[in-house]
Amino acid sequence: MDYLTSEESLINSEGMINERLREDLLTEAKKSLHKAYATYSGILVGAAVLTKAGNIFAGCNVENSSYPLTMCAERNAVATAVAAEGREVKISVVLVVAEQSDGISFPISPCGACRQVITEFSDDCIIIYQNEDGREISISIDKLLPDAFSLKNKV
Ligand code: THU
């Protein structure tokens, strides 16, 4: 992976993601979170994705008066990656972070729709989020969405 030097690996022996990469993803996700349009829920979400090509793209949630039209941060980040790198883009890592409008951190894991969309653009992908106890979780998308629906290799 271009993002890391030849001496660095994405995951260390304890199963933790490279710290510099984690910091960069967190910085980009937080920058995006502060641009979130979360007028209705008050939950500002930011997501940053690392592509196999070594680029980081971020996105925030964008809500709407017609509530179901709301778009999640993760899907906006993935869409930005596709628009930048093209349809062959592969997502290696997704980090998601959220805050209430008062700035207090809000644990969030990617919703089902976002898991399905991440699956579409990944062979193997690590998802980083905070669980309900505020603990950081790094887990593969296959574990978050086992037996995902796919038309790939079928059409
Ligand atoms: N949201 C995300 O951005 N990502 C998720 O994975 C779950 C939920 C947003 C949608 C909505 O704007 C707010 O969080 C509350 O549901």
mmCIF file with all atom_site columns, C-alpha atoms and ligand atoms in Angstrom:
data_model
loop_
_atom_site.group_PDB
_atom_site.id
_atom_site.type_symbol
_atom_site.label_atom_id
_atom_site.label_alt_id
_atom_site.label_comp_id
_atom_site.label_asym_id
_atom_site.label_entity_id
_atom_site.label_seq_id
_atom_site.pdbx_PDB_ins_code
_atom_site.Cartn_x
_atom_site.Cartn_y
_atom_site.Cartn_z
_atom_site.occupancy
_atom_site.B_iso_or_equiv
_atom_site.pdbx_formal_charge
_atom_site.auth_seq_id
_atom_site.auth_comp_id
_atom_site.auth_asym_id
_atom_site.auth_atom_id
_atom_site.pdbx_PDB_model_num
ATOM   1   C CA . MET A 1 1   ? 0.000   0.000   0.000   1.00 0.00 ? 1   MET A CA 1
ATOM   2   C CA . ASP A 1 2   ? 1.424   3.356   -1.079  1.00 0.00 ? 2   ASP A CA 1
ATOM   3   C CA . TYR A 1 3   ? 0.268   5.202   2.037   1.00 0.00 ? 3   TYR A CA 1
ATOM   4   C CA . LEU A 1 4   ? 2.633   3.251   4.298   1.00 0.00 ? 4   LEU A CA 1
ATOM   5   C CA . THR A 1 5   ? 6.410   2.990   3.940   1.00 0.00 ? 5   THR A CA 1
ATOM   6   C CA . SER A 1 6   ? 7.870   -0.420  3.124   1.00 0.00 ? 6   SER A CA 1
ATOM   7   C CA . GLU A 1 7   ? 8.764   -0.946  6.820   1.00 0.00 ? 7   GLU A CA 1
ATOM   8   C CA . GLU A 1 8   ? 5.199   -0.309  7.987   1.00 0.00 ? 8   GLU A CA 1
ATOM   9   C CA . SER A 1 9   ? 2.221   -2.628  7.799   1.00 0.00 ? 9   SER A CA 1
ATOM   10  C CA . LEU A 1 10  ? -1.443  -1.696  7.939   1.00 0.00 ? 10  LEU A CA 1
ATOM   11  C CA . ILE A 1 11  ? -2.041  -3.954  10.955  1.00 0.00 ? 11  ILE A CA 1
ATOM   12  C CA . ASN A 1 12  ? 0.547   -4.643  13.665  1.00 0.00 ? 12  ASN A CA 1
ATOM   13  C CA . SER A 1 13  ? 1.099   -7.912  15.560  1.00 0.00 ? 13  SER A CA 1
ATOM   14  C CA . GLU A 1 14  ? -1.558  -6.967  18.145  1.00 0.00 ? 14  GLU A CA 1
ATOM   15  C CA . GLY A 1 15  ? -4.131  -6.500  15.389  1.00 0.00 ? 15  GLY A CA 1
ATOM   16  C CA . MET A 1 16  ? -4.036  -2.700  15.730  1.00 0.00 ? 16  MET A CA 1
ATOM   17  C CA . ILE A 1 17  ? -4.053  -0.417  12.722  1.00 0.00 ? 17  ILE A CA 1
ATOM   18  C CA . ASN A 1 18  ? -0.934  1.677   11.950  1.00 0.00 ? 18  ASN A CA 1
ATOM   19  C CA . GLU A 1 19  ? -1.030  4.635   14.351  1.00 0.00 ? 19  GLU A CA 1
ATOM   20  C CA . ARG A 1 20  ? -0.040  7.338   11.844  1.00 0.00 ? 20  ARG A CA 1
ATOM   21  C CA . LEU A 1 21  ? -2.729  6.173   9.457   1.00 0.00 ? 21  LEU A CA 1
ATOM   22  C CA . ARG A 1 22  ? -5.311  6.068   12.265  1.00 0.00 ? 22  ARG A CA 1
ATOM   23  C CA . GLU A 1 23  ? -4.416  9.634   13.268  1.00 0.00 ? 23  GLU A CA 1
ATOM   24  C CA . ASP A 1 24  ? -4.717  10.887  9.682   1.00 0.00 ? 24  ASP A CA 1
ATOM   25  C CA . LEU A 1 25  ? -8.082  9.180   9.179   1.00 0.00 ? 25  LEU A CA 1
ATOM   26  C CA . LEU A 1 26  ? -9.332  10.593  12.489  1.00 0.00 ? 26  LEU A CA 1
ATOM   27  C CA . THR A 1 27  ? -8.193  14.120  11.566  1.00 0.00 ? 27  THR A CA 1
ATOM   28  C CA . GLU A 1 28  ? -9.951  13.986  8.193   1.00 0.00 ? 28  GLU A CA 1
ATOM   29  C CA . ALA A 1 29  ? -13.110 12.410  9.637   1.00 0.00 ? 29  ALA A CA 1
ATOM   30  C CA . LYS A 1 30  ? -13.288 15.114  12.343  1.00 0.00 ? 30  LYS A CA 1
ATOM   31  C CA . LYS A 1 31  ? -12.761 17.917  9.803   1.00 0.00 ? 31  LYS A CA 1
ATOM   32  C CA . SER A 1 32  ? -15.674 16.522  7.833   1.00 0.00 ? 32  SER A CA 1
ATOM   33  C CA . LEU A 1 33  ? -17.828 16.011  10.956  1.00 0.00 ? 33  LEU A CA 1
ATOM   34  C CA . HIS A 1 34  ? -17.658 19.758  11.598  1.00 0.00 ? 34  HIS A CA 1
ATOM   35  C CA . LYS A 1 35  ? -19.266 20.340  8.189   1.00 0.00 ? 35  LYS A CA 1
ATOM   36  C CA . ALA A 1 36  ? -22.126 17.895  8.811   1.00 0.00 ? 36  ALA A CA 1
ATOM   37  C CA . TYR A 1 37  ? -25.657 19.027  8.042   1.00 0.00 ? 37  TYR A CA 1
ATOM   38  C CA . ALA A 1 38  ? -27.384 17.371  10.977  1.00 0.00 ? 38  ALA A CA 1
ATOM   39  C CA . THR A 1 39  ? -30.125 19.901  11.674  1.00 0.00 ? 39  THR A CA 1
ATOM   40  C CA . TYR A 1 40  ? -32.725 17.301  12.648  1.00 0.00 ? 40  TYR A CA 1
ATOM   41  C CA . SER A 1 41  ? -30.889 14.652  14.667  1.00 0.00 ? 41  SER A CA 1
ATOM   42  C CA . GLY A 1 42  ? -28.132 16.850  16.084  1.00 0.00 ? 42  GLY A CA 1
ATOM   43  C CA . ILE A 1 43  ? -25.711 13.941  15.518  1.00 0.00 ? 43  ILE A CA 1
ATOM   44  C CA . LEU A 1 44  ? -22.726 15.136  13.490  1.00 0.00 ? 44  LEU A CA 1
ATOM   45  C CA . VAL A 1 45  ? -20.939 12.260  11.773  1.00 0.00 ? 45  VAL A CA 1
ATOM   46  C CA . GLY A 1 46  ? -17.630 12.222  9.911   1.00 0.00 ? 46  GLY A CA 1
ATOM   47  C CA . ALA A 1 47  ? -16.090 9.321   8.030   1.00 0.00 ? 47  ALA A CA 1
ATOM   48  C CA . ALA A 1 48  ? -12.728 8.910   6.330   1.00 0.00 ? 48  ALA A CA 1
ATOM   49  C CA . VAL A 1 49  ? -11.824 6.113   3.946   1.00 0.00 ? 49  VAL A CA 1
ATOM   50  C CA . LEU A 1 50  ? -8.401  4.947   2.853   1.00 0.00 ? 50  LEU A CA 1
ATOM   51  C CA . THR A 1 51  ? -8.271  3.520   -0.668  1.00 0.00 ? 51  THR A CA 1
ATOM   52  C CA . LYS A 1 52  ? -5.903  0.768   -1.822  1.00 0.00 ? 52  LYS A CA 1
ATOM   53  C CA . ALA A 1 53  ? -4.245  3.444   -3.988  1.00 0.00 ? 53  ALA A CA 1
ATOM   54  C CA . GLY A 1 54  ? -3.298  5.232   -0.757  1.00 0.00 ? 54  GLY A CA 1
ATOM   55  C CA . ASN A 1 55  ? -5.671  8.187   -0.816  1.00 0.00 ? 55  ASN A CA 1
ATOM   56  C CA . ILE A 1 56  ? -7.899  9.403   1.990   1.00 0.00 ? 56  ILE A CA 1
ATOM   57  C CA . PHE A 1 57  ? -11.389 10.748  1.270   1.00 0.00 ? 57  PHE A CA 1
ATOM   58  C CA . ALA A 1 58  ? -13.840 12.058  3.837   1.00 0.00 ? 58  ALA A CA 1
ATOM   59  C CA . GLY A 1 59  ? -17.563 12.651  4.093   1.00 0.00 ? 59  GLY A CA 1
ATOM   60  C CA . CYS A 1 60  ? -20.188 13.878  6.556   1.00 0.00 ? 60  CYS A CA 1
ATOM   61  C CA . ASN A 1 61  ? -23.867 13.161  7.064   1.00 0.00 ? 61  ASN A CA 1
ATOM   62  C CA . VAL A 1 62  ? -26.285 15.360  5.141   1.00 0.00 ? 62  VAL A CA 1
ATOM   63  C CA . GLU A 1 63  ? -29.840 15.368  6.468   1.00 0.00 ? 63  GLU A CA 1
ATOM   64  C CA . ASN A 1 64  ? -33.034 16.507  4.776   1.00 0.00 ? 64  ASN A CA 1
ATOM   65  C CA . SER A 1 65  ? -36.474 17.861  5.739   1.00 0.00 ? 65  SER A CA 1
ATOM   66  C CA . SER A 1 66  ? -37.749 14.692  4.115   1.00 0.00 ? 66  SER A CA 1
ATOM   67  C CA . TYR A 1 67  ? -36.002 12.488  6.679   1.00 0.00 ? 67  TYR A CA 1
ATOM   68  C CA . PRO A 1 68  ? -35.449 9.303   4.613   1.00 0.00 ? 68  PRO A CA 1
ATOM   69  C CA . LEU A 1 69  ? -33.391 11.287  2.104   1.00 0.00 ? 69  LEU A CA 1
ATOM   70  C CA . THR A 1 70  ? -30.664 11.712  4.716   1.00 0.00 ? 70  THR A CA 1
ATOM   71  C CA . MET A 1 71  ? -27.268 10.450  3.575   1.00 0.00 ? 71  MET A CA 1
ATOM   72  C CA . CYS A 1 72  ? -24.776 8.935   6.000   1.00 0.00 ? 72  CYS A CA 1
ATOM   73  C CA . ALA A 1 73  ? -21.182 10.117  6.350   1.00 0.00 ? 73  ALA A CA 1
ATOM   74  C CA . GLU A 1 74  ? -19.697 6.741   5.334   1.00 0.00 ? 74  GLU A CA 1
ATOM   75  C CA . ARG A 1 75  ? -21.645 6.541   2.073   1.00 0.00 ? 75  ARG A CA 1
ATOM   76  C CA . ASN A 1 76  ? -20.719 10.112  1.191   1.00 0.00 ? 76  ASN A CA 1
ATOM   77  C CA . ALA A 1 77  ? -17.034 9.307   1.826   1.00 0.00 ? 77  ALA A CA 1
ATOM   78  C CA . VAL A 1 78  ? -17.240 6.178   -0.342  1.00 0.00 ? 78  VAL A CA 1
ATOM   79  C CA . ALA A 1 79  ? -19.005 8.124   -3.126  1.00 0.00 ? 79  ALA A CA 1
ATOM   80  C CA . THR A 1 80  ? -16.264 10.770  -3.044  1.00 0.00 ? 80  THR A CA 1
ATOM   81  C CA . ALA A 1 81  ? -13.627 8.026   -3.363  1.00 0.00 ? 81  ALA A CA 1
ATOM   82  C CA . VAL A 1 82  ? -15.433 6.515   -6.369  1.00 0.00 ? 82  VAL A CA 1
ATOM   83  C CA . ALA A 1 83  ? -15.809 9.929   -8.010  1.00 0.00 ? 83  ALA A CA 1
ATOM   84  C CA . ALA A 1 84  ? -12.075 10.608  -7.533  1.00 0.00 ? 84  ALA A CA 1
ATOM   85  C CA . GLU A 1 85  ? -10.527 7.231   -8.379  1.00 0.00 ? 85  GLU A CA 1
ATOM   86  C CA . GLY A 1 86  ? -13.176 5.678   -10.593 1.00 0.00 ? 86  GLY A CA 1
ATOM   87  C CA . ARG A 1 87  ? -15.216 2.509   -10.540 1.00 0.00 ? 87  ARG A CA 1
ATOM   88  C CA . GLU A 1 88  ? -12.269 0.198   -9.797  1.00 0.00 ? 88  GLU A CA 1
ATOM   89  C CA . VAL A 1 89  ? -11.624 1.903   -6.438  1.00 0.00 ? 89  VAL A CA 1
ATOM   90  C CA . LYS A 1 90  ? -11.054 -0.411  -3.471  1.00 0.00 ? 90  LYS A CA 1
ATOM   91  C CA . ILE A 1 91  ? -11.612 0.723   0.111   1.00 0.00 ? 91  ILE A CA 1
ATOM   92  C CA . SER A 1 92  ? -9.108  -0.650  2.666   1.00 0.00 ? 92  SER A CA 1
ATOM   93  C CA . VAL A 1 93  ? -10.098 1.195   5.842   1.00 0.00 ? 93  VAL A CA 1
ATOM   94  C CA . VAL A 1 94  ? -13.122 3.202   7.008   1.00 0.00 ? 94  VAL A CA 1
ATOM   95  C CA . LEU A 1 95  ? -13.035 5.251   10.211  1.00 0.00 ? 95  LEU A CA 1
ATOM   96  C CA . VAL A 1 96  ? -16.226 6.817   11.530  1.00 0.00 ? 96  VAL A CA 1
ATOM   97  C CA . VAL A 1 97  ? -16.631 9.292   14.373  1.00 0.00 ? 97  VAL A CA 1
ATOM   98  C CA . ALA A 1 98  ? -19.611 11.253  15.710  1.00 0.00 ? 98  ALA A CA 1
ATOM   99  C CA . GLU A 1 99  ? -20.466 14.056  18.120  1.00 0.00 ? 99  GLU A CA 1
ATOM   100 C CA . GLN A 1 100 ? -23.630 15.539  19.509  1.00 0.00 ? 100 GLN A CA 1
ATOM   101 C CA . SER A 1 101 ? -24.195 19.203  18.648  1.00 0.00 ? 101 SER A CA 1
ATOM   102 C CA . ASP A 1 102 ? -22.855 20.117  22.139  1.00 0.00 ? 102 ASP A CA 1
ATOM   103 C CA . GLY A 1 103 ? -19.499 18.580  21.147  1.00 0.00 ? 103 GLY A CA 1
ATOM   104 C CA . ILE A 1 104 ? -19.830 15.462  23.299  1.00 0.00 ? 104 ILE A CA 1
ATOM   105 C CA . SER A 1 105 ? -18.601 12.382  21.496  1.00 0.00 ? 105 SER A CA 1
ATOM   106 C CA . PHE A 1 106 ? -21.333 9.987   20.341  1.00 0.00 ? 106 PHE A CA 1
ATOM   107 C CA . PRO A 1 107 ? -20.476 6.305   19.799  1.00 0.00 ? 107 PRO A CA 1
ATOM   108 C CA . ILE A 1 108 ? -21.572 5.149   16.367  1.00 0.00 ? 108 ILE A CA 1
ATOM   109 C CA . SER A 1 109 ? -21.076 2.056   14.232  1.00 0.00 ? 109 SER A CA 1
ATOM   110 C CA . PRO A 1 110 ? -21.829 2.051   10.492  1.00 0.00 ? 110 PRO A CA 1
ATOM   111 C CA . CYS A 1 111 ? -25.506 1.390   9.753   1.00 0.00 ? 111 CYS A CA 1
ATOM   112 C CA . GLY A 1 112 ? -26.573 -1.609  7.672   1.00 0.00 ? 112 GLY A CA 1
ATOM   113 C CA . ALA A 1 113 ? -26.904 0.402   4.454   1.00 0.00 ? 113 ALA A CA 1
ATOM   114 C CA . CYS A 1 114 ? -23.364 1.754   4.841   1.00 0.00 ? 114 CYS A CA 1
ATOM   115 C CA . ARG A 1 115 ? -22.004 -1.752  5.520   1.00 0.00 ? 115 ARG A CA 1
ATOM   116 C CA . GLN A 1 116 ? -23.562 -2.940  2.258   1.00 0.00 ? 116 GLN A CA 1
ATOM   117 C CA . VAL A 1 117 ? -22.118 0.005   0.302   1.00 0.00 ? 117 VAL A CA 1
ATOM   118 C CA . ILE A 1 118 ? -18.634 -0.474  1.804   1.00 0.00 ? 118 ILE A CA 1
ATOM   119 C CA . THR A 1 119 ? -18.827 -4.173  0.839   1.00 0.00 ? 119 THR A CA 1
ATOM   120 C CA . GLU A 1 120 ? -19.458 -3.189  -2.791  1.00 0.00 ? 120 GLU A CA 1
ATOM   121 C CA . PHE A 1 121 ? -16.060 -1.475  -2.968  1.00 0.00 ? 121 PHE A CA 1
ATOM   122 C CA . SER A 1 122 ? -13.859 -3.691  -0.810  1.00 0.00 ? 122 SER A CA 1
ATOM   123 C CA . ASP A 1 123 ? -12.226 -7.111  -0.917  1.00 0.00 ? 123 ASP A CA 1
ATOM   124 C CA . ASP A 1 124 ? -11.154 -6.844  2.681   1.00 0.00 ? 124 ASP A CA 1
ATOM   125 C CA . CYS A 1 125 ? -11.755 -3.703  4.675   1.00 0.00 ? 125 CYS A CA 1
ATOM   126 C CA . ILE A 1 126 ? -11.180 -2.667  8.273   1.00 0.00 ? 126 ILE A CA 1
ATOM   127 C CA . ILE A 1 127 ? -13.855 -0.589  9.960   1.00 0.00 ? 127 ILE A CA 1
ATOM   128 C CA . ILE A 1 128 ? -12.901 1.568   12.952  1.00 0.00 ? 128 ILE A CA 1
ATOM   129 C CA . TYR A 1 129 ? -15.582 2.975   15.242  1.00 0.00 ? 129 TYR A CA 1
ATOM   130 C CA . GLN A 1 130 ? -16.423 3.545   18.905  1.00 0.00 ? 130 GLN A CA 1
ATOM   131 C CA . ASN A 1 131 ? -18.741 1.056   20.559  1.00 0.00 ? 131 ASN A CA 1
ATOM   132 C CA . GLU A 1 132 ? -21.374 1.874   23.184  1.00 0.00 ? 132 GLU A CA 1
ATOM   133 C CA . ASP A 1 133 ? -18.734 1.722   25.957  1.00 0.00 ? 133 ASP A CA 1
ATOM   134 C CA . GLY A 1 134 ? -16.622 4.293   24.126  1.00 0.00 ? 134 GLY A CA 1
ATOM   135 C CA . ARG A 1 135 ? -14.019 1.632   23.243  1.00 0.00 ? 135 ARG A CA 1
ATOM   136 C CA . GLU A 1 136 ? -12.427 1.811   19.794  1.00 0.00 ? 136 GLU A CA 1
ATOM   137 C CA . ILE A 1 137 ? -13.210 -1.245  17.676  1.00 0.00 ? 137 ILE A CA 1
ATOM   138 C CA . SER A 1 138 ? -11.277 -2.334  14.564  1.00 0.00 ? 138 SER A CA 1
ATOM   139 C CA . ILE A 1 139 ? -13.119 -5.099  12.752  1.00 0.00 ? 139 ILE A CA 1
ATOM   140 C CA . SER A 1 140 ? -13.335 -6.458  9.220   1.00 0.00 ? 140 SER A CA 1
ATOM   141 C CA . ILE A 1 141 ? -16.376 -5.622  7.090   1.00 0.00 ? 141 ILE A CA 1
ATOM   142 C CA . ASP A 1 142 ? -16.951 -9.379  6.612   1.00 0.00 ? 142 ASP A CA 1
ATOM   143 C CA . LYS A 1 143 ? -17.548 -9.692  10.348  1.00 0.00 ? 143 LYS A CA 1
ATOM   144 C CA . LEU A 1 144 ? -19.828 -6.634  10.441  1.00 0.00 ? 144 LEU A CA 1
ATOM   145 C CA . LEU A 1 145 ? -21.836 -7.858  7.449   1.00 0.00 ? 145 LEU A CA 1
ATOM   146 C CA . PRO A 1 146 ? -21.445 -11.612 6.993   1.00 0.00 ? 146 PRO A CA 1
ATOM   147 C CA . ASP A 1 147 ? -22.895 -13.229 3.859   1.00 0.00 ? 147 ASP A CA 1
ATOM   148 C CA . ALA A 1 148 ? -23.423 -9.833  2.252   1.00 0.00 ? 148 ALA A CA 1
ATOM   149 C CA . PHE A 1 149 ? -25.702 -9.638  -0.766  1.00 0.00 ? 149 PHE A CA 1
ATOM   150 C CA . SER A 1 150 ? -23.733 -9.384  -4.007  1.00 0.00 ? 150 SER A CA 1
ATOM   151 C CA . LEU A 1 151 ? -24.406 -9.551  -7.736  1.00 0.00 ? 151 LEU A CA 1
ATOM   152 C CA . LYS A 1 152 ? -20.690 -9.438  -8.472  1.00 0.00 ? 152 LYS A CA 1
ATOM   153 C CA . ASN A 1 153 ? -19.551 -12.438 -10.559 1.00 0.00 ? 153 ASN A CA 1
ATOM   154 C CA . LYS A 1 154 ? -23.211 -13.251 -11.204 1.00 0.00 ? 154 LYS A CA 1
ATOM   155 C CA . VAL A 1 155 ? -24.086 -10.765 -13.941 1.00 0.00 ? 155 VAL A CA 1
HETATM 156 N N1 . THU B 2 .   ? -25.579 8.339   10.398  1.00 0.00 ? 1   THU B N1 1
HETATM 157 C C1 . THU B 2 .   ? -24.400 8.273   9.700   1.00 0.00 ? 1   THU B C1 1
HETATM 158 O O1 . THU B 2 .   ? -23.923 9.277   9.169   1.00 0.00 ? 1   THU B O1 1
HETATM 159 N N2 . THU B 2 .   ? -23.788 7.073   9.608   1.00 0.00 ? 1   THU B N2 1
HETATM 160 C C2 . THU B 2 .   ? -24.261 5.906   10.135  1.00 0.00 ? 1   THU B C2 1
HETATM 161 O O2 . THU B 2 .   ? -23.680 4.855   9.920   1.00 0.00 ? 1   THU B O2 1
HETATM 162 C C3 . THU B 2 .   ? -25.461 5.914   10.954  1.00 0.00 ? 1   THU B C3 1
HETATM 163 C C4 . THU B 2 .   ? -26.200 7.204   11.036  1.00 0.00 ? 1   THU B C4 1
HETATM 164 C C5 . THU B 2 .   ? -26.263 9.627   10.499  1.00 0.00 ? 1   THU B C5 1
HETATM 165 C C6 . THU B 2 .   ? -27.565 9.689   9.766   1.00 0.00 ? 1   THU B C6 1
HETATM 166 C C7 . THU B 2 .   ? -28.289 10.793  10.522  1.00 0.00 ? 1   THU B C7 1
HETATM 167 O O3 . THU B 2 .   ? -27.927 12.038  9.956   1.00 0.00 ? 1   THU B O3 1
HETATM 168 C C8 . THU B 2 .   ? -27.714 10.723  11.930  1.00 0.00 ? 1   THU B C8 1
HETATM 169 O O4 . THU B 2 .   ? -26.567 9.901   11.853  1.00 0.00 ? 1   THU B O4 1
HETATM 170 C C9 . THU B 2 .   ? -28.687 10.130  12.953  1.00 0.00 ? 1   THU B C9 1
HETATM 171 O O5 . THU B 2 .   ? -29.212 8.940   12.489  1.00 0.00 ? 1   THU B O5 1
#
